[in-house]
Amino acid sequence: MTGVRLTHIGGPTVLIEFDGWRILTDPTFDPAGRRYAFGWGTSSRKLTGPALAADAVGPIDAVLLSHDHHGDNLDDAGRKLLPSARTVITTESGAARLGGHAVGLTPWSSTRLVRPGLPAIDVSATPCRHGPPLSGPIVGEATGFALAWEGQRHGALWITGDTVLYGGVREVAGRLPVGLALVHLGGVRFPVTGPVRYTMTAREAVELCRAVRPHTVVPVHYEGWQHFRQPPSNARRAFDRAPDVPVRWLDIGAPTDLET
């Protein structure tokens, strides 16, 4: 099989299915309405609930968790789901906090997912910086993921994670052929830090994708939260102005088959 089935559940949460594997990114399943504190005077309200409830997702082989310390990437219901997954892959600091069966990766290190009768998946951590220069001690570690398995036609499945556009994330262009890219948008900002952004805008994602040249770009992490400051309509216009970037917007909650 050369394709995958993606179900965008909302925010950064995507169910990835192929060849018997079921992998979930950044589980967020709390209902809308609650305000979450992110530290250092920042907070945000969840505006939209998930398209699927946690108990409707089904069995999960692995959770790819870009970071564990922000409620828009791992909320209470998502945290309760983690023990039911065979493996949780995240940052080194996140794995230390979560314990149990969590595996921590540093940028460009990797681990292998293996199940009898299924193709092995090599999971590599890709660089992220979840804020401006020197913000690491404040915002904490985050990571992206590249998934490679035998039979991919166009290249790895890459998940950017929550990141701004910077040199580390641009390294992917020189190190990996990418077939399908899940790019985290939102242009995250908070009133207390003014114009500083903590994730990419769509314009920045277009710039990144022109360097990486994936076969298909799937935007996620752009709706459902108060601190996502680039409206989805603006993000769509940015991609509309870049016909050379092969974008595919998923209907939230609807399984969609794509090539890798």
PDB file of C-alpha atoms in Angstrom:
ATOM      1  CA  MET A   1       0.000   0.000   0.000  1.00  0.00           C
ATOM      2  CA  THR A   2       1.361   3.446  -0.909  1.00  0.00           C
ATOM      3  CA  GLY A   3      -1.316   5.549   0.722  1.00  0.00           C
ATOM      4  CA  VAL A   4      -2.676   6.504   4.105  1.00  0.00           C
ATOM      5  CA  ARG A   5      -6.062   7.382   5.504  1.00  0.00           C
ATOM      6  CA  LEU A   6      -6.143  10.575   7.538  1.00  0.00           C
ATOM      7  CA  THR A   7      -8.943  11.714   9.821  1.00  0.00           C
ATOM      8  CA  HIS A   8      -8.481  15.261  11.116  1.00  0.00           C
ATOM      9  CA  ILE A   9     -10.232  15.170  14.504  1.00  0.00           C
ATOM     10  CA  GLY A  10      -9.539  18.829  15.258  1.00  0.00           C
ATOM     11  CA  GLY A  11      -6.656  21.138  16.146  1.00  0.00           C
ATOM     12  CA  PRO A  12      -3.434  19.090  15.916  1.00  0.00           C
ATOM     13  CA  THR A  13      -5.190  15.737  16.382  1.00  0.00           C
ATOM     14  CA  VAL A  14      -5.074  13.399  13.379  1.00  0.00           C
ATOM     15  CA  LEU A  15      -5.704   9.669  13.112  1.00  0.00           C
ATOM     16  CA  ILE A  16      -3.266   8.094  10.636  1.00  0.00           C
ATOM     17  CA  GLU A  17      -4.170   4.639   9.275  1.00  0.00           C
ATOM     18  CA  PHE A  18      -2.320   2.431   6.802  1.00  0.00           C
ATOM     19  CA  ASP A  19      -1.520  -1.268   6.349  1.00  0.00           C
ATOM     20  CA  GLY A  20      -3.090  -2.132   9.701  1.00  0.00           C
ATOM     21  CA  TRP A  21      -1.337   0.615  11.685  1.00  0.00           C
ATOM     22  CA  ARG A  22      -3.351   3.179  13.669  1.00  0.00           C
ATOM     23  CA  ILE A  23      -1.357   6.193  14.857  1.00  0.00           C
ATOM     24  CA  LEU A  24      -2.674   9.302  16.597  1.00  0.00           C
ATOM     25  CA  THR A  25      -1.060  12.725  16.788  1.00  0.00           C
ATOM     26  CA  ASP A  26      -1.351  15.148  19.738  1.00  0.00           C
ATOM     27  CA  PRO A  27      -4.544  13.835  21.403  1.00  0.00           C
ATOM     28  CA  THR A  28      -7.012  16.614  22.267  1.00  0.00           C
ATOM     29  CA  PHE A  29     -10.504  15.357  23.127  1.00  0.00           C
ATOM     30  CA  ASP A  30     -11.852  17.752  25.772  1.00  0.00           C
ATOM     31  CA  PRO A  31     -15.138  19.517  24.943  1.00  0.00           C
ATOM     32  CA  ALA A  32     -15.168  23.187  24.015  1.00  0.00           C
ATOM     33  CA  GLY A  33     -15.467  25.986  26.547  1.00  0.00           C
ATOM     34  CA  ARG A  34     -12.648  25.561  29.019  1.00  0.00           C
ATOM     35  CA  ARG A  35      -9.736  27.997  29.428  1.00  0.00           C
ATOM     36  CA  TYR A  36      -6.249  26.482  29.672  1.00  0.00           C
ATOM     37  CA  ALA A  37      -3.180  28.105  31.228  1.00  0.00           C
ATOM     38  CA  PHE A  38       0.053  27.704  29.273  1.00  0.00           C
ATOM     39  CA  GLY A  39       2.361  29.393  31.763  1.00  0.00           C
ATOM     40  CA  TRP A  40       4.079  32.801  32.029  1.00  0.00           C
ATOM     41  CA  GLY A  41       0.727  34.606  31.939  1.00  0.00           C
ATOM     42  CA  THR A  42      -0.530  32.970  28.735  1.00  0.00           C
ATOM     43  CA  SER A  43      -3.832  31.168  28.370  1.00  0.00           C
ATOM     44  CA  SER A  44      -6.433  30.262  25.770  1.00  0.00           C
ATOM     45  CA  ARG A  45     -10.012  29.025  25.515  1.00  0.00           C
ATOM     46  CA  LYS A  46     -10.971  25.974  23.487  1.00  0.00           C
ATOM     47  CA  LEU A  47     -13.647  27.065  21.022  1.00  0.00           C
ATOM     48  CA  THR A  48     -14.519  23.811  19.239  1.00  0.00           C
ATOM     49  CA  GLY A  49     -14.830  20.258  20.460  1.00  0.00           C
ATOM     50  CA  PRO A  50     -13.361  17.214  18.679  1.00  0.00           C
ATOM     51  CA  ALA A  51     -15.048  15.627  15.686  1.00  0.00           C
ATOM     52  CA  LEU A  52     -14.694  12.239  17.415  1.00  0.00           C
ATOM     53  CA  ALA A  53     -14.778  11.397  21.097  1.00  0.00           C
ATOM     54  CA  ALA A  54     -11.762   9.631  22.552  1.00  0.00           C
ATOM     55  CA  ASP A  55     -13.728   6.432  23.126  1.00  0.00           C
ATOM     56  CA  ALA A  56     -14.839   6.413  19.473  1.00  0.00           C
ATOM     57  CA  VAL A  57     -11.337   6.475  17.993  1.00  0.00           C
ATOM     58  CA  GLY A  58     -10.627   2.790  18.554  1.00  0.00           C
ATOM     59  CA  PRO A  59      -7.344   1.025  19.387  1.00  0.00           C
ATOM     60  CA  ILE A  60      -4.152   3.033  18.885  1.00  0.00           C
ATOM     61  CA  ASP A  61      -0.723   1.557  18.182  1.00  0.00           C
ATOM     62  CA  ALA A  62       1.260   4.730  18.801  1.00  0.00           C
ATOM     63  CA  VAL A  63       0.717   8.326  19.862  1.00  0.00           C
ATOM     64  CA  LEU A  64       3.049  10.917  18.337  1.00  0.00           C
ATOM     65  CA  LEU A  65       3.063  13.720  20.876  1.00  0.00           C
ATOM     66  CA  SER A  66       4.829  16.907  19.809  1.00  0.00           C
ATOM     67  CA  HIS A  67       4.837  18.095  23.433  1.00  0.00           C
ATOM     68  CA  ASP A  68       2.964  17.242  26.594  1.00  0.00           C
ATOM     69  CA  HIS A  69       2.846  20.545  28.478  1.00  0.00           C
ATOM     70  CA  HIS A  70       0.274  22.588  26.497  1.00  0.00           C
ATOM     71  CA  GLY A  71      -3.427  21.799  26.650  1.00  0.00           C
ATOM     72  CA  ASP A  72      -3.971  22.423  22.939  1.00  0.00           C
ATOM     73  CA  ASN A  73      -1.685  19.459  22.166  1.00  0.00           C
ATOM     74  CA  LEU A  74      -2.485  17.176  25.112  1.00  0.00           C
ATOM     75  CA  ASP A  75      -5.580  17.862  27.179  1.00  0.00           C
ATOM     76  CA  ASP A  76      -7.150  15.907  30.033  1.00  0.00           C
ATOM     77  CA  ALA A  77      -9.127  13.496  27.851  1.00  0.00           C
ATOM     78  CA  GLY A  78      -6.111  12.993  25.607  1.00  0.00           C
ATOM     79  CA  ARG A  79      -3.910  12.276  28.605  1.00  0.00           C
ATOM     80  CA  LYS A  80      -6.365   9.609  29.801  1.00  0.00           C
ATOM     81  CA  LEU A  81      -6.068   7.934  26.387  1.00  0.00           C
ATOM     82  CA  LEU A  82      -2.268   7.577  26.498  1.00  0.00           C
ATOM     83  CA  PRO A  83      -2.076   4.393  28.630  1.00  0.00           C
ATOM     84  CA  SER A  84      -4.227   2.540  26.084  1.00  0.00           C
ATOM     85  CA  ALA A  85      -1.731   3.162  23.245  1.00  0.00           C
ATOM     86  CA  ARG A  86       1.044   0.631  22.739  1.00  0.00           C
ATOM     87  CA  THR A  87       3.679   3.380  22.540  1.00  0.00           C
ATOM     88  CA  VAL A  88       3.888   7.127  23.105  1.00  0.00           C
ATOM     89  CA  ILE A  89       6.717   8.931  21.284  1.00  0.00           C
ATOM     90  CA  THR A  90       7.577  12.468  22.323  1.00  0.00           C
ATOM     91  CA  THR A  91      10.447  14.694  23.489  1.00  0.00           C
ATOM     92  CA  GLU A  92      12.995  13.464  26.022  1.00  0.00           C
ATOM     93  CA  SER A  93      11.691  15.828  28.694  1.00  0.00           C
ATOM     94  CA  GLY A  94       8.101  14.872  27.901  1.00  0.00           C
ATOM     95  CA  ALA A  95       8.879  11.159  28.194  1.00  0.00           C
ATOM     96  CA  ALA A  96      10.472  11.783  31.589  1.00  0.00           C
ATOM     97  CA  ARG A  97       7.316  13.563  32.772  1.00  0.00           C
ATOM     98  CA  LEU A  98       4.915  10.985  31.349  1.00  0.00           C
ATOM     99  CA  GLY A  99       6.857   7.865  32.350  1.00  0.00           C
ATOM    100  CA  GLY A 100       5.363   4.463  31.576  1.00  0.00           C
ATOM    101  CA  HIS A 101       5.748   3.403  27.955  1.00  0.00           C
ATOM    102  CA  ALA A 102       6.712   6.849  26.650  1.00  0.00           C
ATOM    103  CA  VAL A 103       9.798   7.019  24.418  1.00  0.00           C
ATOM    104  CA  GLY A 104      11.746  10.291  24.245  1.00  0.00           C
ATOM    105  CA  LEU A 105      13.620  11.399  21.133  1.00  0.00           C
ATOM    106  CA  THR A 106      16.082  14.196  20.443  1.00  0.00           C
ATOM    107  CA  PRO A 107      16.193  15.891  17.018  1.00  0.00           C
ATOM    108  CA  TRP A 108      17.190  13.417  14.288  1.00  0.00           C
ATOM    109  CA  SER A 109      17.228  10.436  16.629  1.00  0.00           C
ATOM    110  CA  SER A 110      14.821   7.626  15.805  1.00  0.00           C
ATOM    111  CA  THR A 111      12.961   4.585  17.030  1.00  0.00           C
ATOM    112  CA  ARG A 112      11.237   1.740  15.221  1.00  0.00           C
ATOM    113  CA  LEU A 113       7.629   0.620  15.552  1.00  0.00           C
ATOM    114  CA  VAL A 114       7.225  -3.122  14.997  1.00  0.00           C
ATOM    115  CA  ARG A 115       4.171  -5.378  15.011  1.00  0.00           C
ATOM    116  CA  PRO A 116       3.945  -8.915  13.597  1.00  0.00           C
ATOM    117  CA  GLY A 117       2.549  -8.942  10.083  1.00  0.00           C
ATOM    118  CA  LEU A 118       2.791  -5.160   9.617  1.00  0.00           C
ATOM    119  CA  PRO A 119       5.509  -3.094   7.917  1.00  0.00           C
ATOM    120  CA  ALA A 120       8.055  -1.663  10.358  1.00  0.00           C
ATOM    121  CA  ILE A 121       7.938   2.116  10.743  1.00  0.00           C
ATOM    122  CA  ASP A 122      11.040   4.185  11.413  1.00  0.00           C
ATOM    123  CA  VAL A 123      10.042   7.274  13.405  1.00  0.00           C
ATOM    124  CA  SER A 124      12.579  10.115  13.460  1.00  0.00           C
ATOM    125  CA  ALA A 125      12.294  13.286  15.509  1.00  0.00           C
ATOM    126  CA  THR A 126      12.623  16.503  13.496  1.00  0.00           C
ATOM    127  CA  PRO A 127      13.597  19.906  14.902  1.00  0.00           C
ATOM    128  CA  CYS A 128      11.026  22.295  16.363  1.00  0.00           C
ATOM    129  CA  ARG A 129      11.253  25.658  18.045  1.00  0.00           C
ATOM    130  CA  HIS A 130       7.945  26.580  19.620  1.00  0.00           C
ATOM    131  CA  GLY A 131       8.646  30.308  19.803  1.00  0.00           C
ATOM    132  CA  PRO A 132      11.149  33.077  19.056  1.00  0.00           C
ATOM    133  CA  PRO A 133      14.930  32.736  19.486  1.00  0.00           C
ATOM    134  CA  LEU A 134      16.045  31.912  23.040  1.00  0.00           C
ATOM    135  CA  SER A 135      12.483  31.065  24.101  1.00  0.00           C
ATOM    136  CA  GLY A 136      13.223  27.389  24.763  1.00  0.00           C
ATOM    137  CA  PRO A 137      13.481  27.631  28.574  1.00  0.00           C
ATOM    138  CA  ILE A 138      10.084  29.379  28.637  1.00  0.00           C
ATOM    139  CA  VAL A 139       8.054  27.488  26.031  1.00  0.00           C
ATOM    140  CA  GLY A 140       9.695  24.086  26.544  1.00  0.00           C
ATOM    141  CA  GLU A 141      10.667  21.343  24.129  1.00  0.00           C
ATOM    142  CA  ALA A 142       8.585  20.318  21.120  1.00  0.00           C
ATOM    143  CA  THR A 143       9.289  17.934  18.285  1.00  0.00           C
ATOM    144  CA  GLY A 144       8.167  16.998  14.821  1.00  0.00           C
ATOM    145  CA  PHE A 145       8.128  13.479  13.395  1.00  0.00           C
ATOM    146  CA  ALA A 146       9.093  11.814  10.122  1.00  0.00           C
ATOM    147  CA  LEU A 147       7.643   8.350   9.462  1.00  0.00           C
ATOM    148  CA  ALA A 148       9.258   6.063   6.896  1.00  0.00           C
ATOM    149  CA  TRP A 149       8.232   2.552   5.876  1.00  0.00           C
ATOM    150  CA  GLU A 150       8.750   0.254   2.930  1.00  0.00           C
ATOM    151  CA  GLY A 151       6.535   0.989  -0.057  1.00  0.00           C
ATOM    152  CA  GLN A 152       6.215   4.766   0.239  1.00  0.00           C
ATOM    153  CA  ARG A 153       6.074   6.194  -3.264  1.00  0.00           C
ATOM    154  CA  HIS A 154       6.966   9.839  -2.660  1.00  0.00           C
ATOM    155  CA  GLY A 155       8.814   9.896   0.660  1.00  0.00           C
ATOM    156  CA  ALA A 156       8.336  10.128   4.395  1.00  0.00           C
ATOM    157  CA  LEU A 157       5.194  11.273   6.159  1.00  0.00           C
ATOM    158  CA  TRP A 158       6.298  14.397   8.011  1.00  0.00           C
ATOM    159  CA  ILE A 159       4.497  16.107  10.897  1.00  0.00           C
ATOM    160  CA  THR A 160       6.031  19.511  11.602  1.00  0.00           C
ATOM    161  CA  GLY A 161       4.828  19.798  15.193  1.00  0.00           C
ATOM    162  CA  ASP A 162       4.287  23.181  16.807  1.00  0.00           C
ATOM    163  CA  THR A 163       7.125  25.291  15.433  1.00  0.00           C
ATOM    164  CA  VAL A 164       8.016  28.637  13.985  1.00  0.00           C
ATOM    165  CA  LEU A 165       9.900  28.870  10.705  1.00  0.00           C
ATOM    166  CA  TYR A 166      13.620  28.762  11.492  1.00  0.00           C
ATOM    167  CA  GLY A 167      16.837  27.072  10.426  1.00  0.00           C
ATOM    168  CA  GLY A 168      16.199  23.839  12.306  1.00  0.00           C
ATOM    169  CA  VAL A 169      12.913  23.069  10.601  1.00  0.00           C
ATOM    170  CA  ARG A 170      14.415  24.011   7.229  1.00  0.00           C
ATOM    171  CA  GLU A 171      16.947  21.192   7.714  1.00  0.00           C
ATOM    172  CA  VAL A 172      14.240  18.758   6.678  1.00  0.00           C
ATOM    173  CA  ALA A 173      14.611  19.935   3.068  1.00  0.00           C
ATOM    174  CA  GLY A 174      18.196  18.704   2.930  1.00  0.00           C
ATOM    175  CA  ARG A 175      17.743  15.501   4.909  1.00  0.00           C
ATOM    176  CA  LEU A 176      14.447  13.912   3.903  1.00  0.00           C
ATOM    177  CA  PRO A 177      12.344  13.300   0.826  1.00  0.00           C
ATOM    178  CA  VAL A 178       8.825  14.115   2.020  1.00  0.00           C
ATOM    179  CA  GLY A 179       5.694  12.661   0.483  1.00  0.00           C
ATOM    180  CA  LEU A 180       2.950  13.885   2.788  1.00  0.00           C
ATOM    181  CA  ALA A 181       3.447  16.826   5.170  1.00  0.00           C
ATOM    182  CA  LEU A 182       1.110  17.676   8.046  1.00  0.00           C
ATOM    183  CA  VAL A 183       1.941  21.313   8.801  1.00  0.00           C
ATOM    184  CA  HIS A 184       0.938  23.004  12.061  1.00  0.00           C
ATOM    185  CA  LEU A 185      -0.374  26.512  11.417  1.00  0.00           C
ATOM    186  CA  GLY A 186      -2.364  28.956  13.554  1.00  0.00           C
ATOM    187  CA  GLY A 187       0.082  31.855  13.827  1.00  0.00           C
ATOM    188  CA  VAL A 188      -0.211  31.498  17.612  1.00  0.00           C
ATOM    189  CA  ARG A 189       0.072  34.720  19.634  1.00  0.00           C
ATOM    190  CA  PHE A 190      -0.858  35.858  23.134  1.00  0.00           C
ATOM    191  CA  PRO A 191      -1.761  39.379  24.315  1.00  0.00           C
ATOM    192  CA  VAL A 192       0.912  39.308  27.025  1.00  0.00           C
ATOM    193  CA  THR A 193       3.714  38.781  24.467  1.00  0.00           C
ATOM    194  CA  GLY A 194       2.417  41.120  21.759  1.00  0.00           C
ATOM    195  CA  PRO A 195       3.397  40.361  18.141  1.00  0.00           C
ATOM    196  CA  VAL A 196       5.611  37.363  18.968  1.00  0.00           C
ATOM    197  CA  ARG A 197       4.405  34.163  17.301  1.00  0.00           C
ATOM    198  CA  TYR A 198       4.738  30.587  18.524  1.00  0.00           C
ATOM    199  CA  THR A 199       3.667  28.641  15.420  1.00  0.00           C
ATOM    200  CA  MET A 200       3.817  29.255  11.684  1.00  0.00           C
ATOM    201  CA  THR A 201       1.431  31.326   9.674  1.00  0.00           C
ATOM    202  CA  ALA A 202       0.262  29.903   6.361  1.00  0.00           C
ATOM    203  CA  ARG A 203       2.609  32.252   4.487  1.00  0.00           C
ATOM    204  CA  GLU A 204       5.546  30.850   6.444  1.00  0.00           C
ATOM    205  CA  ALA A 205       4.328  27.302   5.834  1.00  0.00           C
ATOM    206  CA  VAL A 206       4.227  28.031   2.106  1.00  0.00           C
ATOM    207  CA  GLU A 207       7.843  29.203   2.272  1.00  0.00           C
ATOM    208  CA  LEU A 208       8.838  26.044   4.132  1.00  0.00           C
ATOM    209  CA  CYS A 209       6.976  23.771   1.731  1.00  0.00           C
ATOM    210  CA  ARG A 210       8.642  25.391  -1.259  1.00  0.00           C
ATOM    211  CA  ALA A 211      11.954  24.297   0.254  1.00  0.00           C
ATOM    212  CA  VAL A 212      10.875  20.808   1.351  1.00  0.00           C
ATOM    213  CA  ARG A 213       8.730  20.120  -1.755  1.00  0.00           C
ATOM    214  CA  PRO A 214       6.322  17.496  -0.366  1.00  0.00           C
ATOM    215  CA  HIS A 215       3.957  15.671  -2.695  1.00  0.00           C
ATOM    216  CA  THR A 216       0.937  16.781  -0.613  1.00  0.00           C
ATOM    217  CA  VAL A 217       0.561  19.365   2.166  1.00  0.00           C
ATOM    218  CA  VAL A 218      -2.173  18.928   4.787  1.00  0.00           C
ATOM    219  CA  PRO A 219      -2.701  21.893   7.159  1.00  0.00           C
ATOM    220  CA  VAL A 220      -3.684  21.143  10.767  1.00  0.00           C
ATOM    221  CA  HIS A 221      -3.596  23.088  14.067  1.00  0.00           C
ATOM    222  CA  TYR A 222      -5.371  26.132  12.594  1.00  0.00           C
ATOM    223  CA  GLU A 223      -8.872  26.094  14.144  1.00  0.00           C
ATOM    224  CA  GLY A 224     -10.720  25.585  17.378  1.00  0.00           C
ATOM    225  CA  TRP A 225      -8.650  27.690  19.803  1.00  0.00           C
ATOM    226  CA  GLN A 226      -8.656  31.337  20.823  1.00  0.00           C
ATOM    227  CA  HIS A 227      -4.872  31.708  20.545  1.00  0.00           C
ATOM    228  CA  PHE A 228      -4.813  30.518  16.926  1.00  0.00           C
ATOM    229  CA  ARG A 229      -4.634  34.046  15.563  1.00  0.00           C
ATOM    230  CA  GLN A 230      -4.660  33.463  11.810  1.00  0.00           C
ATOM    231  CA  PRO A 231      -8.254  32.762  10.739  1.00  0.00           C
ATOM    232  CA  PRO A 232      -8.705  29.679   8.556  1.00  0.00           C
ATOM    233  CA  SER A 233      -9.993  31.862   5.701  1.00  0.00           C
ATOM    234  CA  ASN A 234      -6.738  33.846   5.715  1.00  0.00           C
ATOM    235  CA  ALA A 235      -4.698  30.657   5.796  1.00  0.00           C
ATOM    236  CA  ARG A 236      -6.582  29.304   2.804  1.00  0.00           C
ATOM    237  CA  ARG A 237      -5.968  32.510   0.864  1.00  0.00           C
ATOM    238  CA  ALA A 238      -2.225  32.237   1.515  1.00  0.00           C
ATOM    239  CA  PHE A 239      -2.174  28.764  -0.020  1.00  0.00           C
ATOM    240  CA  ASP A 240      -4.468  29.868  -2.863  1.00  0.00           C
ATOM    241  CA  ARG A 241      -1.790  32.409  -3.777  1.00  0.00           C
ATOM    242  CA  ALA A 242       0.780  29.594  -3.991  1.00  0.00           C
ATOM    243  CA  PRO A 243      -0.475  27.221  -6.714  1.00  0.00           C
ATOM    244  CA  ASP A 244       2.945  25.527  -6.743  1.00  0.00           C
ATOM    245  CA  VAL A 245       2.306  24.156  -3.232  1.00  0.00           C
ATOM    246  CA  PRO A 246       0.054  21.060  -3.460  1.00  0.00           C
ATOM    247  CA  VAL A 247      -2.259  21.656  -0.501  1.00  0.00           C
ATOM    248  CA  ARG A 248      -5.159  19.441   0.558  1.00  0.00           C
ATOM    249  CA  TRP A 249      -7.585  20.751   3.170  1.00  0.00           C
ATOM    250  CA  LEU A 250      -9.337  17.933   5.011  1.00  0.00           C
ATOM    251  CA  ASP A 251     -12.967  18.027   6.080  1.00  0.00           C
ATOM    252  CA  ILE A 252     -12.740  17.685   9.840  1.00  0.00           C
ATOM    253  CA  GLY A 253     -14.001  14.294  10.983  1.00  0.00           C
ATOM    254  CA  ALA A 254     -14.082  12.782   7.480  1.00  0.00           C
ATOM    255  CA  PRO A 255     -11.561   9.985   6.681  1.00  0.00           C
ATOM    256  CA  THR A 256      -9.546  10.927   3.579  1.00  0.00           C
ATOM    257  CA  ASP A 257      -7.250   8.689   1.536  1.00  0.00           C
ATOM    258  CA  LEU A 258      -3.986  10.218   0.316  1.00  0.00           C
ATOM    259  CA  GLU A 259      -0.758   9.016  -1.301  1.00  0.00           C
ATOM    260  CA  THR A 260       2.546   8.968   0.550  1.00  0.00           C
TER     261      THR A 260
END
